[in-house]
Coordinates of C-alpha atoms in Angstrom, one line a residue:
M236 CA -14.9 -8.4 -1.6
T237 CA -17.8 -7.5 0.8
R238 CA -19.5 -4.5 -0.7
A239 CA -18.6 -1.1 0.6
S240 CA -21.1 1.1 2.4
R241 CA -20.2 4.0 0.1
E242 CA -18.5 4.1 -3.3
W243 CA -17.6 7.4 -5.1
R244 CA -14.9 9.1 -7.2
I245 CA -12.3 11.6 -6.1
S246 CA -11.5 14.3 -8.7
L247 CA -7.9 15.5 -8.7
S248 CA -6.1 17.6 -11.3
E249 CA -4.3 14.4 -12.5
G250 CA -7.6 12.4 -13.0
E251 CA -10.4 10.6 -11.2
L252 CA -9.8 8.0 -8.5
E253 CA -12.2 5.3 -7.4
A254 CA -12.8 5.4 -3.7
A255 CA -14.7 3.2 -1.2
W256 CA -15.7 3.3 2.5
W257 CA -16.7 0.6 4.9
G258 CA -18.2 1.1 8.4
A259 CA -18.3 4.2 10.6
P260 CA -17.8 7.6 8.9
P261 CA -14.8 9.7 9.9
E262 CA -16.8 12.1 12.1
A263 CA -18.0 9.1 14.2
A264 CA -14.9 7.0 14.7
P265 CA -11.2 6.7 13.7
S266 CA -10.4 5.3 10.3
F267 CA -8.1 2.9 8.5
V268 CA -6.6 4.1 5.2
L269 CA -5.6 1.3 2.8
L270 CA -2.8 1.9 0.3
H271 CA -2.6 -1.0 -2.1
E272 CA 0.4 -2.9 -3.6
G273 CA 2.1 -2.3 -7.0
L274 CA -0.5 -4.3 -8.9
G275 CA -3.4 -3.8 -6.5
C276 CA -6.6 -1.8 -6.3
I277 CA -9.6 -1.6 -4.1
S278 CA -11.0 -4.9 -5.1
L279 CA -7.8 -6.8 -4.4
W280 CA -8.0 -6.0 -0.7
R281 CA -10.7 -8.8 -0.8
D282 CA -12.6 -9.0 2.5
L283 CA -10.0 -7.2 4.7
P284 CA -11.8 -3.8 4.8
A285 CA -15.1 -5.3 5.9
W286 CA -13.3 -7.5 8.4
L287 CA -11.5 -4.5 9.9
A288 CA -14.6 -2.4 10.2
G289 CA -16.5 -5.3 11.9
R290 CA -13.7 -6.2 14.2
T291 CA -12.8 -2.7 15.4
G292 CA -15.8 -0.5 14.8
F293 CA -13.6 1.9 12.9
G294 CA -14.2 3.2 9.4
V295 CA -12.1 1.8 6.5
F296 CA -11.2 4.0 3.5
A297 CA -9.5 2.7 0.3
Y298 CA -8.8 4.1 -3.1
S299 CA -7.2 2.9 -6.3
R300 CA -4.2 5.0 -7.4
L301 CA -4.2 6.6 -10.8
G302 CA -3.9 3.8 -13.5
Y303 CA -5.2 1.1 -11.2
G304 CA -8.6 -0.5 -10.7
K305 CA -11.4 1.7 -12.0
S306 CA -9.4 5.0 -11.6
G307 CA -8.4 7.1 -14.5
R308 CA -5.5 6.4 -16.9
N309 CA -1.8 6.8 -16.0
P310 CA 0.1 5.7 -19.1
A311 CA 3.7 4.3 -18.8
P312 CA 6.4 5.3 -18.4
W313 CA 5.9 6.6 -14.9
P314 CA 8.5 9.0 -13.3
L315 CA 11.0 7.1 -11.2
D316 CA 10.0 9.1 -8.2
Y317 CA 6.3 8.0 -8.5
L318 CA 6.3 6.6 -4.9
R319 CA 7.4 10.0 -3.5
R320 CA 4.9 11.9 -5.7
E321 CA 2.1 9.7 -4.4
A322 CA 3.2 10.0 -0.7
G323 CA 3.8 13.8 -0.8
W324 CA 1.5 15.2 -3.4
V325 CA -1.4 12.8 -4.1
L326 CA -2.1 11.2 -0.7
P327 CA -2.5 14.4 1.3
R328 CA -5.2 15.6 -1.1
V329 CA -6.9 12.2 -1.0
L330 CA -7.0 12.2 2.8
D331 CA -8.5 15.7 2.6
A332 CA -11.1 14.6 0.1
A333 CA -12.1 11.6 2.3
E334 CA -12.3 13.9 5.3
I335 CA -10.0 11.7 7.3
R336 CA -9.6 12.9 10.9
Q337 CA -7.7 10.2 12.8
A338 CA -6.3 7.2 11.1
V339 CA -3.8 4.4 10.8
L340 CA -2.3 3.9 7.4
I341 CA -2.2 0.3 6.2
G342 CA 0.2 0.0 3.2
H343 CA 0.9 -3.2 1.3
S344 CA 4.2 -3.5 -0.7
D345 CA 4.4 -0.3 -2.8
G346 CA 1.7 1.1 -0.5
G347 CA 3.9 0.3 2.5
S348 CA 6.7 2.3 1.0
I349 CA 4.3 5.2 0.2
A350 CA 3.0 5.2 3.8
A351 CA 6.5 5.3 5.2
I352 CA 7.5 8.2 2.9
H353 CA 4.4 10.1 3.8
A354 CA 5.1 9.7 7.6
A355 CA 8.7 10.7 7.0
T356 CA 8.1 13.8 4.9
Q357 CA 4.6 15.1 5.9
D358 CA 3.8 16.6 9.3
D359 CA 0.4 15.0 9.3
P360 CA -1.3 14.9 12.8
R361 CA -4.1 12.8 11.5
I362 CA -1.9 9.7 11.3
A363 CA -1.5 7.8 14.5
G364 CA 0.5 4.9 13.2
L365 CA 1.5 2.7 10.3
V366 CA 0.9 -0.9 9.5
L367 CA 3.3 -1.9 6.7
I368 CA 2.7 -5.3 5.0
A369 CA 5.7 -6.6 3.0
P370 CA 7.0 -3.0 2.5
H371 CA 10.0 -2.2 0.4
F372 CA 12.7 0.0 2.1
L373 CA 15.8 -1.4 0.5
M374 CA 16.6 -3.0 -2.9
E375 CA 17.3 -6.7 -2.7
P376 CA 18.0 -9.3 -5.4
Q377 CA 14.7 -10.9 -4.6
V378 CA 12.8 -7.7 -5.5
L379 CA 14.3 -7.5 -9.0
A380 CA 14.0 -11.2 -9.6
G381 CA 10.3 -11.2 -8.7
I382 CA 9.5 -8.2 -10.8
T383 CA 11.4 -9.7 -13.8
A384 CA 9.4 -12.9 -13.4
A385 CA 6.2 -10.9 -13.3
R386 CA 7.1 -9.3 -16.6
E387 CA 7.7 -12.7 -18.2
A388 CA 4.4 -14.0 -16.9
Y389 CA 2.6 -10.9 -18.2
L390 CA 4.0 -11.5 -21.7
E391 CA 3.8 -15.3 -21.9
S392 CA 0.9 -16.5 -19.8
D393 CA -2.7 -15.5 -18.9
F394 CA -1.5 -13.1 -16.2
R395 CA -2.5 -10.1 -18.2
V396 CA -6.0 -11.5 -18.6
R397 CA -6.3 -12.2 -14.9
L398 CA -5.1 -8.7 -14.0
G399 CA -7.5 -7.3 -16.5
R400 CA -10.4 -8.5 -14.4
Y401 CA -9.5 -5.8 -11.8
H402 CA -7.9 -3.0 -13.8
A403 CA -9.7 -0.9 -16.5
H404 CA -6.3 0.1 -17.8
V405 CA -4.3 -3.0 -17.2
D406 CA -1.3 -2.0 -19.3
D407 CA -1.0 1.3 -17.5
A408 CA -1.0 -0.5 -14.2
F409 CA 1.4 -3.2 -15.1
W410 CA 3.9 -1.4 -17.3
G411 CA 4.0 1.7 -15.2
W412 CA 5.0 -0.3 -12.2
N413 CA 7.2 -2.9 -13.9
R414 CA 9.2 -0.6 -16.0
A415 CA 9.9 1.8 -13.1
W416 CA 11.2 -0.9 -10.8
L417 CA 13.3 -2.5 -13.5
D418 CA 14.8 0.8 -14.7
P419 CA 18.5 0.6 -13.8
A420 CA 18.4 4.1 -12.2
F421 CA 15.5 3.2 -10.0
A422 CA 17.2 0.0 -8.9
R423 CA 20.4 1.8 -8.2
D424 CA 18.9 4.7 -6.2
F425 CA 16.0 3.0 -4.3
D426 CA 16.8 3.3 -0.6
L427 CA 14.4 4.6 2.1
S428 CA 16.9 4.5 4.9
G429 CA 16.9 8.2 5.2
D430 CA 13.1 8.3 5.3
L431 CA 13.0 5.7 8.0
R432 CA 15.2 7.8 10.2
N433 CA 12.6 10.5 10.0
V434 CA 9.6 8.4 10.8
S435 CA 8.2 9.2 14.3
K436 CA 5.0 7.3 14.0
P437 CA 4.8 3.9 15.6
M438 CA 4.9 1.0 13.1
L439 CA 3.9 -2.6 12.8
V440 CA 5.8 -4.2 10.0
I441 CA 4.5 -7.6 8.8
Q442 CA 6.6 -9.8 6.5
G443 CA 5.9 -13.3 5.1
E444 CA 8.8 -15.6 5.8
D445 CA 8.4 -17.0 2.2
D446 CA 8.0 -13.6 0.5
P447 CA 9.6 -13.8 -3.0
Y448 CA 9.9 -10.0 -3.2
G449 CA 11.9 -9.4 0.0
T450 CA 13.4 -10.8 3.2
A451 CA 13.6 -10.0 6.9
A452 CA 16.1 -7.3 6.0
Q453 CA 13.1 -5.0 5.2
P454 CA 11.5 -5.0 8.7
E455 CA 14.9 -5.2 10.3
A456 CA 15.8 -1.9 8.6
A457 CA 12.7 -0.2 10.0
A458 CA 13.4 -1.5 13.5
R459 CA 17.0 -0.3 13.3
L460 CA 16.4 3.1 11.8
A461 CA 13.0 4.5 12.7
R462 CA 12.7 7.1 15.5
A463 CA 9.5 5.5 16.8
E464 CA 8.7 2.1 18.2
V465 CA 8.6 -0.7 15.7
E466 CA 6.9 -4.0 16.1
V467 CA 7.9 -6.8 13.7
A468 CA 5.8 -9.8 12.8
M469 CA 7.3 -12.5 10.6
I470 CA 4.5 -14.8 9.4
P471 CA 5.4 -18.5 8.8
G472 CA 4.2 -19.9 5.5
A473 CA 3.1 -16.6 4.1
R474 CA 4.4 -15.0 0.9
H475 CA 3.8 -11.4 -0.3
A476 CA 0.3 -11.0 1.0
P477 CA 0.1 -12.4 4.6
H478 CA -3.1 -10.5 5.3
L479 CA -4.7 -12.8 2.7
E480 CA -2.6 -15.9 3.0
A481 CA -2.5 -16.1 6.8
P482 CA -5.5 -14.0 7.9
D483 CA -5.9 -15.7 11.3
R484 CA -2.4 -14.8 12.3
T485 CA -2.1 -11.4 10.6
R486 CA -5.4 -9.6 11.0
P487 CA -5.7 -9.7 14.8
L488 CA -2.2 -8.1 15.0
I489 CA -3.3 -5.3 12.7
A490 CA -6.5 -4.7 14.7
A491 CA -4.8 -4.8 18.1
F492 CA -1.9 -2.5 17.1
S493 CA -4.3 0.0 15.5
E494 CA -6.6 0.1 18.5
R495 CA -3.6 0.9 20.7
M496 CA -2.4 3.7 18.4
L497 CA -5.8 5.4 18.0
K498 CA -6.4 5.4 21.8
R499 CA -3.3 7.5 22.1
I500 CA -4.7 10.4 20.2

């Protein structure tokens, strides 16, 4: 990861979050806000923040959710509505703390679901559009199979050690996420169709064609249900992280879409 121009901690009543900024400050240019995946954190965006800042001239803000990266603890079990709590209660305060003025939300996997819920439930004029990378809107068999496989790898391989390089509280991060998604009530009730019908922000939905955690049904749901325009990009050969696995195909799409959205403000 190319080093951020600013690193600091955001203090919330729930705990402290690690935060980082690349490029232009929010008073000088629009911003990207990065919302990481279910086992992600700031570091696991790799070089994407620096690339976006250099390509567009916009600022890039990222934070690690509670329990992840170098943020404070968030012991399992997590409440089954943890995505909604993040979207409706935590994210607005984080955007305030980062002094975000005009932005595109970029959400990966869990972060994509959080971004969509935020757009559906919060009247937030700061947000011009959404880039959702491998988001989850609907429960599919692939989702549960992939998360079950991750649990077996965590217990039986060096996966825990590798994750521990990025997360100060690795068991919080893994078991909070894994046990929530594999809870029968979560699997039964997870459906963001109603939220999508309330999204009025333009969206770019990016899906790897070989994603083990979801299929084209996810972006198709957004295109069918959302109130705003939806662009869909299926990326050949990419799995669950097309922004890292197919950067030459994926990143220019993100930059071009975001520049169009932010010019509308």
